[in-house]
XYZ file of C-alpha atoms in Angstrom:
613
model
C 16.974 30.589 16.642
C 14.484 31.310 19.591
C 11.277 31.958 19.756
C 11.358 35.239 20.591
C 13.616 36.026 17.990
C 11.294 34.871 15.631
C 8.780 37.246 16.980
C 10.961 40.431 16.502
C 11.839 39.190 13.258
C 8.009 38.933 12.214
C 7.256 42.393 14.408
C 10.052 43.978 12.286
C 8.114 42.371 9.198
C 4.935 44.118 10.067
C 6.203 47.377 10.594
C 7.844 47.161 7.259
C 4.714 46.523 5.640
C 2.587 49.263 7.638
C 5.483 51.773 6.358
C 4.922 50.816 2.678
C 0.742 51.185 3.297
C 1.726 54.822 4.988
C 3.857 55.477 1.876
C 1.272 54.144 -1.238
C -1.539 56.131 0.953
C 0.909 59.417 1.139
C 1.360 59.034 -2.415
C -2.218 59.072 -3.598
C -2.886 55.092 -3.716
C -5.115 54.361 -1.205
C -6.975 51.092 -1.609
C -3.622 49.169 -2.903
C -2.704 46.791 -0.313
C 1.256 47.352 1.025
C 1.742 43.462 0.773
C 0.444 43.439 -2.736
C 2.452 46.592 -4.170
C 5.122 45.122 -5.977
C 2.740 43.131 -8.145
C 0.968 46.518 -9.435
C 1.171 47.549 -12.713
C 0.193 50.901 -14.165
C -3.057 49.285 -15.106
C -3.917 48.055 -11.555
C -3.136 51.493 -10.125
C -5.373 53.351 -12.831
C -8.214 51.559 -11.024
C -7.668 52.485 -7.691
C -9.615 55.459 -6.834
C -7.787 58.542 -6.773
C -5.862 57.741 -9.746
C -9.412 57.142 -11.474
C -11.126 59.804 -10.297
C -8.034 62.215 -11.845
C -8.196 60.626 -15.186
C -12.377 60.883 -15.409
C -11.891 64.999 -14.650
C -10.096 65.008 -17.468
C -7.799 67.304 -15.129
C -4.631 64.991 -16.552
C -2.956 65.180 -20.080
C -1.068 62.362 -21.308
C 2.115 63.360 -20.193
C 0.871 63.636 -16.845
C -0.028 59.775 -17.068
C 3.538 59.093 -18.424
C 4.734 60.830 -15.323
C 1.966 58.913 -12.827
C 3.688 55.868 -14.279
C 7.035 56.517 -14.266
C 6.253 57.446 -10.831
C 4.963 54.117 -9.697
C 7.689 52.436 -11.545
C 10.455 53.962 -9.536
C 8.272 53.169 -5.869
C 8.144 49.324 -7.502
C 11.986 49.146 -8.009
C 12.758 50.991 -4.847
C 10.876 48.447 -2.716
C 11.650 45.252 -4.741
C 14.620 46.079 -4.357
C 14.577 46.805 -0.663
C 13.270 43.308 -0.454
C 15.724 41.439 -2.237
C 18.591 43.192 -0.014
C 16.373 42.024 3.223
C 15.946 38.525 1.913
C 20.074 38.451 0.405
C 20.454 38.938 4.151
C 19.005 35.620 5.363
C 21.194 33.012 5.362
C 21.031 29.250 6.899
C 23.674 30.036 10.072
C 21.535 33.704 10.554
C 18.627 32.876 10.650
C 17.603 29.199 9.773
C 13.794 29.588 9.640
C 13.550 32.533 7.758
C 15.784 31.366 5.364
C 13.868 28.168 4.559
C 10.615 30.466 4.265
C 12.499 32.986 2.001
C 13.372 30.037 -0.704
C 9.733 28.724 -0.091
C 8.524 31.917 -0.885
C 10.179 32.709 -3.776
C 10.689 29.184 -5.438
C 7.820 26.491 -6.333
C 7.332 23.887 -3.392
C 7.448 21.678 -7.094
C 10.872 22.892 -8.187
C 12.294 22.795 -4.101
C 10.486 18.932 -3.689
C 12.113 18.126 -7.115
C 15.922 19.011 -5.787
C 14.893 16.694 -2.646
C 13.930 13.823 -4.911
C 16.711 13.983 -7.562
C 19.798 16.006 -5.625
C 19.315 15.225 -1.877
C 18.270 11.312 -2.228
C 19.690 10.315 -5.440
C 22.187 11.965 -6.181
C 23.347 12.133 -2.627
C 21.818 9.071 -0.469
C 21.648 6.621 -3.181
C 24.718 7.955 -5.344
C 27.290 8.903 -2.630
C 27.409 12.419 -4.687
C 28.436 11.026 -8.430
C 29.974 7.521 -8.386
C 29.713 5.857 -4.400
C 27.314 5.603 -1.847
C 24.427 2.365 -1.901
C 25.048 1.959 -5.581
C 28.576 2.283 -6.185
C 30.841 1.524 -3.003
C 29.304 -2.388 -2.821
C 30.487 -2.753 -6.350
C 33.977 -3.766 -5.217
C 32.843 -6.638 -2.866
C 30.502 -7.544 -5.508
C 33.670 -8.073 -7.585
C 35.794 -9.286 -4.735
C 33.816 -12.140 -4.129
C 34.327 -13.026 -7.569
C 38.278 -13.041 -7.141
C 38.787 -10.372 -9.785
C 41.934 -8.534 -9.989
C 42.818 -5.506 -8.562
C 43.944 -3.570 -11.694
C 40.596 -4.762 -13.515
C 38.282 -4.147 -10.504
C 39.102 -0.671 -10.722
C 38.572 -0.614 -14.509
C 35.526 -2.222 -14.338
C 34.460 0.337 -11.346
C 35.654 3.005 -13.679
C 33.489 1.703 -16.681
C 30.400 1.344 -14.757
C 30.806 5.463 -13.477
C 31.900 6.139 -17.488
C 28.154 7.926 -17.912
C 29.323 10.985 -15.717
C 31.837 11.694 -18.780
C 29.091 11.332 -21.207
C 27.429 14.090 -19.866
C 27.777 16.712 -22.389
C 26.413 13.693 -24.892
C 23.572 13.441 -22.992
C 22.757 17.553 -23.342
C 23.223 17.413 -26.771
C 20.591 14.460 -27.240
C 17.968 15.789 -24.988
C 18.485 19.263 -26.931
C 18.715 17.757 -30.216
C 16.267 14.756 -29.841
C 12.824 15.738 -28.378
C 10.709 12.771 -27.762
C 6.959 13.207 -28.444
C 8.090 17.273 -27.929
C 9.679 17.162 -24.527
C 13.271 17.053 -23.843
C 13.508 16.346 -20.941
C 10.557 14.154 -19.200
C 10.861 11.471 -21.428
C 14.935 10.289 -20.371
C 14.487 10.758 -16.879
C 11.442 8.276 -17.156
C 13.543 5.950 -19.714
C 16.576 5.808 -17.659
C 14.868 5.852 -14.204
C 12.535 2.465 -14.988
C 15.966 1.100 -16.542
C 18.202 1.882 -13.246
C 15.242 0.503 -11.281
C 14.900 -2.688 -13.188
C 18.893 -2.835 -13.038
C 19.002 -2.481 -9.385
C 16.500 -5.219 -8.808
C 18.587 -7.226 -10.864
C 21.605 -6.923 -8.982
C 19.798 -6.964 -5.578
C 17.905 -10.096 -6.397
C 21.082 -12.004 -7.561
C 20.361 -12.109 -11.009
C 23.356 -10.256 -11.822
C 25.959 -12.505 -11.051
C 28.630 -12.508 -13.570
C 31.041 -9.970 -13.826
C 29.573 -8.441 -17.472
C 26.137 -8.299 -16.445
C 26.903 -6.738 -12.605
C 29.318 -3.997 -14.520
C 26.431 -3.933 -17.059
C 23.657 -2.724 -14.619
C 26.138 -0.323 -12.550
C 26.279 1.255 -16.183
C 22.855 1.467 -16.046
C 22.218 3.346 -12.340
C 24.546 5.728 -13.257
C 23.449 6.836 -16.423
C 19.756 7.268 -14.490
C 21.826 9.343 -11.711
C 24.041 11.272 -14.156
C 21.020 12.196 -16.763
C 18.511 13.351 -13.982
C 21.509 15.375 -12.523
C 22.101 16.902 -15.985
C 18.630 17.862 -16.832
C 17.544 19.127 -13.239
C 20.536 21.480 -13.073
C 19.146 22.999 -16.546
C 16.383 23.631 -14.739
C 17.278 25.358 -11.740
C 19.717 27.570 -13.566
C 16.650 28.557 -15.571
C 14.852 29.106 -11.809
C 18.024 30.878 -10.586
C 18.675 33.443 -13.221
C 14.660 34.557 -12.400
C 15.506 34.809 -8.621
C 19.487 36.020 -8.914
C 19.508 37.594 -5.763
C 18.582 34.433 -3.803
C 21.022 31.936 -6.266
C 23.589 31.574 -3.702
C 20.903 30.848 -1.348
C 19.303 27.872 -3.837
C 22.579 26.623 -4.397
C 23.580 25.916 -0.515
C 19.952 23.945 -0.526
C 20.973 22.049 -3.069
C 24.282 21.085 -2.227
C 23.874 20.966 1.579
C 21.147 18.154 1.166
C 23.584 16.352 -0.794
C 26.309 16.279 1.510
C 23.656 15.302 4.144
C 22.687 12.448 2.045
C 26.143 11.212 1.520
C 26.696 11.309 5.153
C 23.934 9.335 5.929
C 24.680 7.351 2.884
C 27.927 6.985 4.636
C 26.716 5.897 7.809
C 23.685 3.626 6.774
C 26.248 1.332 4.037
C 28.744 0.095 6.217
C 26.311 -1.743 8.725
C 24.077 -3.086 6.008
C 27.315 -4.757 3.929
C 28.981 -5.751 7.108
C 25.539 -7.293 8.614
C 23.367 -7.808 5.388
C 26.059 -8.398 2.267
C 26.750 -5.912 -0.711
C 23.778 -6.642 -2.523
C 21.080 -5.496 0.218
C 22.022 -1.842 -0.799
C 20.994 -1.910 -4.177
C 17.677 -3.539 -2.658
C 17.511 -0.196 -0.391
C 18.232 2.109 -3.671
C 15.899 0.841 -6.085
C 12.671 2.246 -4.459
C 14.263 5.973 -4.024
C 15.368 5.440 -7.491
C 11.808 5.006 -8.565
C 10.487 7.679 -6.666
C 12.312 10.360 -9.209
C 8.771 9.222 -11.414
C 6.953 11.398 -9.061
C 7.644 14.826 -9.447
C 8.792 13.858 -13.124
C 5.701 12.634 -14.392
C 3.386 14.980 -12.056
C 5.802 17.939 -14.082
C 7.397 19.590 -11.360
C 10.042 20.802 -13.911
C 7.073 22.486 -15.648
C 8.297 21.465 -18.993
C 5.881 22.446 -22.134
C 5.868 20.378 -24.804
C 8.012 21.830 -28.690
C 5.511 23.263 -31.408
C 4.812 20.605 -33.767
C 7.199 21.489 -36.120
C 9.956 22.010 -33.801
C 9.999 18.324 -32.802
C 11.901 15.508 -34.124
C 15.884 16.080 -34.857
C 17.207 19.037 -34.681
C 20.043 19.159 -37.279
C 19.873 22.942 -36.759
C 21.257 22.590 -33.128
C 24.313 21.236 -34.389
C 24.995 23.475 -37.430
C 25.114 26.337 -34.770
C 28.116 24.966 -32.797
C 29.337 22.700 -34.725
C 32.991 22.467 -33.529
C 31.774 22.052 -30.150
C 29.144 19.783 -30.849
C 32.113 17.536 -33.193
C 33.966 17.386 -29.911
C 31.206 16.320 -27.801
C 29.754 13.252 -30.070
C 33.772 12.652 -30.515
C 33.959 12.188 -26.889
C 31.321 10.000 -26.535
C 32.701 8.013 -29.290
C 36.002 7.349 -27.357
C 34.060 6.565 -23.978
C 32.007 4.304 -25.699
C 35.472 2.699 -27.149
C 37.001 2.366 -24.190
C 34.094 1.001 -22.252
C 34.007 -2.200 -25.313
C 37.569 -2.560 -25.044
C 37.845 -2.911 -21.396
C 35.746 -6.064 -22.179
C 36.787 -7.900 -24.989
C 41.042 -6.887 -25.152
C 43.901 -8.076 -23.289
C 45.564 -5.660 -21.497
C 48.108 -4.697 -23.785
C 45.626 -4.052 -26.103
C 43.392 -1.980 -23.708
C 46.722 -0.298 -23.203
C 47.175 0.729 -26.840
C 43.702 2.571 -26.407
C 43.513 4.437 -23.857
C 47.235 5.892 -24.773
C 45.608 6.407 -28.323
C 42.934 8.346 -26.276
C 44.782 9.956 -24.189
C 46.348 11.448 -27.278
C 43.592 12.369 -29.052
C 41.452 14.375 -26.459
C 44.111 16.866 -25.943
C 44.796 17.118 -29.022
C 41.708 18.118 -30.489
C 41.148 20.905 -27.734
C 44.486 22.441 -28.696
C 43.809 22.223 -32.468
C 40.285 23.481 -32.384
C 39.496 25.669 -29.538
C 41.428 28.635 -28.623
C 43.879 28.649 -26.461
C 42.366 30.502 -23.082
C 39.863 27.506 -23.100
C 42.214 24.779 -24.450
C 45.145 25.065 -22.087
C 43.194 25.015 -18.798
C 40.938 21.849 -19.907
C 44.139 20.449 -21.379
C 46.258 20.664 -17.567
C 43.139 19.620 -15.843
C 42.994 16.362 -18.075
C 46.337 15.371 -17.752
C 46.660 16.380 -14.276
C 43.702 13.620 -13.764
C 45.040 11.383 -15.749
C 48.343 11.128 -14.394
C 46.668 10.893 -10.476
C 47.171 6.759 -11.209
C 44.541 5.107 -8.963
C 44.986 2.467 -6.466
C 41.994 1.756 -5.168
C 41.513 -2.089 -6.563
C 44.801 -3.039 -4.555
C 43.704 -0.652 -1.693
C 40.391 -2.526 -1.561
C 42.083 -6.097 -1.067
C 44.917 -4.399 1.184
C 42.612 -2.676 3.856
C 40.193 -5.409 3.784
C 42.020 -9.052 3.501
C 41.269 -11.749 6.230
C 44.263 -12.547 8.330
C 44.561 -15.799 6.903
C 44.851 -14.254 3.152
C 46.743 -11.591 4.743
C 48.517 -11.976 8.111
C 50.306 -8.677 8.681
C 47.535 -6.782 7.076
C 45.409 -4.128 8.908
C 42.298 -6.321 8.695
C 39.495 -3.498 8.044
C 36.245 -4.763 8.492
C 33.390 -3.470 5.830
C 32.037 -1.214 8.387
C 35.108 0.625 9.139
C 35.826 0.522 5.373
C 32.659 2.075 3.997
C 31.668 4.316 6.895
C 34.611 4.830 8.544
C 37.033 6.126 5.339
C 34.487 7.729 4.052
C 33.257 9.935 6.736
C 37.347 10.638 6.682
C 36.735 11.490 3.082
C 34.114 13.820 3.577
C 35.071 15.435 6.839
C 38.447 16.110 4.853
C 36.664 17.520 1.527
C 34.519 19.208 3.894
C 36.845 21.670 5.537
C 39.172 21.883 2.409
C 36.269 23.576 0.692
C 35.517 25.620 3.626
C 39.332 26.530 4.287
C 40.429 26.973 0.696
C 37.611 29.825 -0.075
C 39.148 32.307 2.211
C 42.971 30.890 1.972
C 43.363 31.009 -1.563
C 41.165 34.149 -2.802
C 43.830 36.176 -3.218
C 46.167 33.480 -5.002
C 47.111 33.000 -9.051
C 46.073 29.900 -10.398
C 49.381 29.024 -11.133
C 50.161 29.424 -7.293
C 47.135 27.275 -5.978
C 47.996 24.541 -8.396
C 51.787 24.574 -7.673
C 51.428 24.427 -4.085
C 48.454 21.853 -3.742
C 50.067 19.285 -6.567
C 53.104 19.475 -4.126
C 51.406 19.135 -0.972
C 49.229 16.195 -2.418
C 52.389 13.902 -3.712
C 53.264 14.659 0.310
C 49.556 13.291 1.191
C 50.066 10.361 -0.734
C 53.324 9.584 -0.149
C 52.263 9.210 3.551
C 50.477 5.739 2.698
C 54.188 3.882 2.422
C 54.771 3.462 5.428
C 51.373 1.548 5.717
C 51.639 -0.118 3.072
C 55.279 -1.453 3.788
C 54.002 -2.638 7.703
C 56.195 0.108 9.087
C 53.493 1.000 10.988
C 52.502 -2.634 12.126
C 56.345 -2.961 13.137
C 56.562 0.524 15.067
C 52.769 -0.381 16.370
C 51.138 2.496 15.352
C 46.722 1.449 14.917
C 46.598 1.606 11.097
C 43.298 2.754 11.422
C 44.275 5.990 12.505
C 46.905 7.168 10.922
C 44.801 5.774 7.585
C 42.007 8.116 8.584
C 44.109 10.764 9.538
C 46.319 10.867 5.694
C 42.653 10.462 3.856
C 41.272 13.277 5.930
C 44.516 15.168 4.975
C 44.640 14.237 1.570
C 40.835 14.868 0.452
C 41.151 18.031 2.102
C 44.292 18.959 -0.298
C 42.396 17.574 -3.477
C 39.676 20.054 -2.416
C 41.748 22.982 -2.337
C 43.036 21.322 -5.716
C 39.855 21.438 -7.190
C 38.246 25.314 -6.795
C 40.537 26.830 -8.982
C 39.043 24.459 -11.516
C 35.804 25.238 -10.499
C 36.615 29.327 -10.961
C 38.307 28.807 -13.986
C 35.756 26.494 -15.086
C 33.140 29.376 -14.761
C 35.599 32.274 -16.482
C 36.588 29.798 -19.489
C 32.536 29.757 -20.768
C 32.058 31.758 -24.190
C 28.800 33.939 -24.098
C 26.000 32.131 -26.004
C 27.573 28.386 -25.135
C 27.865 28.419 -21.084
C 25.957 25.229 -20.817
C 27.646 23.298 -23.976
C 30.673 24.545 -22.725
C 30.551 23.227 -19.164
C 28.988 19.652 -19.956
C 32.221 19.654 -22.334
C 35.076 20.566 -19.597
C 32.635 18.415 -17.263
C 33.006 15.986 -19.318
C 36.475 15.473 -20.003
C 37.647 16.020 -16.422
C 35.246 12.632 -15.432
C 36.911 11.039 -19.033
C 40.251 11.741 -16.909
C 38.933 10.091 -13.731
C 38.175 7.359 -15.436
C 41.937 6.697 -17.652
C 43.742 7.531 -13.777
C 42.012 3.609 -12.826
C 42.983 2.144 -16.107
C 46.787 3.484 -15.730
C 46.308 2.838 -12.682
C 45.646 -1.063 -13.322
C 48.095 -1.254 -15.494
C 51.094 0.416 -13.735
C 49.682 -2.898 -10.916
C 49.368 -5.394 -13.524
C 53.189 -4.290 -14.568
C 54.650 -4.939 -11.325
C 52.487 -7.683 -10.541
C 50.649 -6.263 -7.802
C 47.420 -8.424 -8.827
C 45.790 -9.317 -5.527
C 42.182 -11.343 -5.810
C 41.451 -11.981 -2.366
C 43.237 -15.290 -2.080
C 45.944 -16.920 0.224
C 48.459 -15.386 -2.623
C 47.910 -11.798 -1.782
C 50.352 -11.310 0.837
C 53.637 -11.781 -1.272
C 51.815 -9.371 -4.016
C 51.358 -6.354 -1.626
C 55.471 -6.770 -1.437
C 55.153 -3.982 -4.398
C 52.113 -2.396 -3.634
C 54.455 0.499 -2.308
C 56.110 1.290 -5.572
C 53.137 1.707 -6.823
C 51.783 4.327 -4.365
C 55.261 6.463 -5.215
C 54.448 6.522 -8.707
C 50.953 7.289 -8.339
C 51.835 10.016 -5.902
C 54.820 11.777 -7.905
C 53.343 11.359 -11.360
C 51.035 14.517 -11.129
C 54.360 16.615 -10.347
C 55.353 16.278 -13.940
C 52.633 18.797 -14.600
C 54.360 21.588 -12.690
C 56.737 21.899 -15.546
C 53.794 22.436 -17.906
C 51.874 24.911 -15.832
C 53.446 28.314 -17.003
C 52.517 26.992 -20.699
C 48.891 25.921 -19.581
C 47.648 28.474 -17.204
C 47.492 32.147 -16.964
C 49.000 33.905 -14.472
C 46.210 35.421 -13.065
C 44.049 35.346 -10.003
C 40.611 33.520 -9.536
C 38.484 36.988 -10.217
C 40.153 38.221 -13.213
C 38.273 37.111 -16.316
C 40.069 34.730 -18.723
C 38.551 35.618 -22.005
C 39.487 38.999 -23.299
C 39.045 39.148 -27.326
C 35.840 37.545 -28.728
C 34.159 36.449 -25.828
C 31.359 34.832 -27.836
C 33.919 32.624 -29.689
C 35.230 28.861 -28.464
C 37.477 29.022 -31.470
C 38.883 32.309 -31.842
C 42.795 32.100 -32.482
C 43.164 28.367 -32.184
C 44.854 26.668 -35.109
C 42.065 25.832 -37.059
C 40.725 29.400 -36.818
C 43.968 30.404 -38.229
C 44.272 27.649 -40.779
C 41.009 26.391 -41.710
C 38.951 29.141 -41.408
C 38.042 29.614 -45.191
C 37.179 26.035 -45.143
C 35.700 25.839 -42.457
C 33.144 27.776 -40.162
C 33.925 28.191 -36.877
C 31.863 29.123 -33.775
């Protein structure tokens, strides 16, 4: 924007306000300043003087007053409202200055330095945007150097992100658990000196077995995923005050956290491939710390409960408690399968996350109604059966050539940086493309085409991984970039009807419990896809460990990519059962919208038992 746009823009501004002083003078309220008019109440205007001077005569009844006032409300709405529409108009490509000035303007520099802190740096710089970036991506060289397995390195990669699907868990305890009256201050302090002291750890070598490196990855992320949690109740509280500029807050937000993964992007893959994996989590641990700033100085303006509102809150749960059963029941089976992963054999571990994988479904479709059940039910076994690869990938894309001679021989820079700018360019446009291609699409169209298109995306890593490529000499560098870009695009277009659906399934009364829940068992999902995963590798003895052995064990690696890739496709035959036929703005929830539990099966059989929501 140029500078003499800027100056038309502020001329414009000028005249605007000269127009409202011509209008509050025409009206009979001289002395109230134009800039000032929208914060006047009936009790400021009685003391300006003509509206004095007519109440002293005595020359105006009551009704008259009632009239004055009614008056003045209608010029306050008119122009507030003529504001909002200017400032709804301002948007980052527009007009880039303004629009920075309108969200300074209308939202605390506390609240917009607190989303910099926690969203842009953490949760974006340090976090890669959930479970990557300085903290998470070095974890598999961490574990590579210590010849672990691929199946098992993506378990234990899987167990360390594991706090993102104990989300909902960590609402409930902040709601129901105030410490010293605040709850939220006091576990973003808790977890934030814990993630600091963990990073150190692991920075500083003293996390060097695989337990106690897993252990403090556990650690980061439950800092990452409870400031995340606790900041977003927060700015929806900010947002519903300022609705017309939400949009607006939300592209702040979420822009500086794509602009901190990309620079996470581009600042990890020099410092591994000069520095080693453990300099990141050097680099992290002061921007971890620096979430104490606005947290202690109160930027989330948090006052503490009356006295005899503190302690538990056994009242919380008695008000949803079906909901509140399935949340603690999640975090029970997390918490299971986290244990498990370290003390069982793998046929064990098996047993339990099949037992889990039975039980989470389950419950939905026995307790909650069926609107909100089937949705959450596809979208977990849709995750679920997306079987990852990644362990094997790891040791694949990144072998030496005398571990690996026909291999493709990625270096850590073009591994970290160079996939996953590929990764983001590709979720990038999908999100971009998929807003205006699919807005007039059913569900069940989006999520038949993309699941198709996606075993296609996949699929195109065979001939890769059987050295067609090598043999035809096609740079596996490219055509790798070029299938991620592809295929993170796909999963993006994948993922918004979720995120529409996610918004239309919320009862009124329970939006928040409701979405840490689906939030929740959609990560759960993520998390089974690398166990499967590892064991569908273990099976056919794909178990590479970054040894002279690896290259006869990628002879299989291919098989496994087919499975992975077709598996979701068995969900097409469940989607007419699952997910209405509707399209992403009609609303979901028709009869009892303030019920999670209308209609399902223990409404209908339990009810005089039981109470429901």
């Amino acid at each position: 924007m140029t500078q003499s746009s800027v100056h038309q823009q502020q001329q414009q501004r000028q005249h605007q306000q000269q127009q409202k002083q011509h209008d509050l003078e025409g009206q009979g309220y001289a002395g109230i300043n134009a800039e000032t008019a929208d914060e006047c109440t009936p009790l400021k205007l009685a003391a300006s003087p003509p509206y004095a001077a007519r109440c002293a005569s005595g020359g105006h009844s009551s009704d008259l007053l009632l009239k004055e006032d009614r008056h003045h409300d209608h010029f306050h709405q008119r122009y507030n409202s003529e504001e909002q529409e200017e400032e709804k108009q301002i948007t980052l490509t527009s007009h880039p200055i303004l629009w920075v000035q309108t969200l300074s303007h209308n939202y605390s520099w506390k609240l917009l330095a607190m989303v910099v802190c926690t969203n842009h740096l953490l949760k974006g710089f340090v976090a890669g945007g959930g479970d990557d970036g300085l903290i998470g991506k070095p974890v598999e060289f961490l574990l590579g150097e210590l010849g672990v397995a691929a199946g098992r390195l993506q378990m234990f990669k899987a167990a360390a992100a594991a706090p993102w699907a104990l989300k909902p868990v960590l609402a409930l305890l902040s709601d129901a658990c105030p410490i010293f009256g605040y709850r939220k201050m006091p576990y973003v302090v808790i977890t934030t000196c814990a993630a600091f002291v963990a990073a150190v750890l692991v920075g500083l070598r003293f996390a060097i077995g695989v337990g106690s490196i897993v252990t403090c990855m556990f650690i980061m992320f439950l800092q990452v995923s409870t400031v995340d949690l606790l900041v977003e109740a927060k700015q929806s509280e900010e947002v519903k005050q300022k609705a017309h500029l939400g949009p607006q807050f939300f592209t702040f937000t979420w822009l500086g956290i794509n602009v901190g993964q990309v620079a996470g992007v581009v600042c990890l893959g020099p410092i591994i491939y000069h520095f080693g994996p453990r300099v990141p989590f050097l680099i992290a641990a002061p921007l971890i710390m620096l979430v104490l700033w606005p947290t202690i100085a109160n930027f989330l303006n948090e006052r503490p409960a009356p006295v005899e509102e503190r302690g538990f809150n056994a009242r919380l749960l008695w008000r949803h408690p079906t909901l509140c059963a399935i949340t603690l029941l999640i975090g029970l089976l997390v918490m299971a399968l986290l244990v498990s992963t370290f003390f069982l054999a793998d046929r064990n571990l098996l047993i339990v996350a099949i037992a889990v994988c039975i039980v989470v479904p389950s419950t939905f479709m026995f307790f909650i109604r069926p609107e909100i059940a089937g949705p959450i039910v596809f979208y977990f076994l849709l995750g679920m059966l997306s079987f990852s690869t990644e362990g094997a990938l790891f040791y694949f894309y990144t072998d030496s050539a005398l571990n690996f001679p026909h291999g493709p021989h990625f270096t850590a820079l073009f591994y970290t940086t160079g996939l996953g700018a590929a990764t983001f360019i590709g979720v990038t446009v999908g999100f971009i493309s998929g807003a205006e291609l699919f807005k007039n699409w059913s569900y069940r169209a989006i999520l038949r085409v993309t699941i198709v298109l996606r075993a296609f995306t996949q699929l195109a890593l065979v001939p890769v991984l059987t050295r067609l490529t090598h043999s035809l000499g096609v740079p596996d560098s490219l055509w790798v970039l070029f299938i991620m870009t592809c295929d993170s695009a796909v999963f993006a277009w994948r993922w918004i009807p979720k995120q529409v659906m996610g918004a239309h399934l919320t009862p009124q009364g329970m939006e928040a419990t409701m979405l840490g829940l689906i939030a929740g068992t959609f990560n759960m999902a993520m998390i089974l896809n690398s166990y499967f995963g590892g064991f569908v590798l273990d099976y056919l003895g794909v178990k590479p460990t970054g040894t002279k052995a690896d290259a006869e064990m990628f002879d299989e690696l291919w098989k496994v990519q087919v499975i992975a890739a077709l598996a979701p496709c068995a969900m097409l035959f469940f989607l007419p059962a699952l997910i209405p036929n509707k399209v992403q703005t009609e609303a979901l929830i028709s009869q009892r919208p303030d019920s999670a539990t209308y209609g399902s099966l223990f409404y209908r059989i339990l009810r005089p038992l039981f109470p429901s929501n």
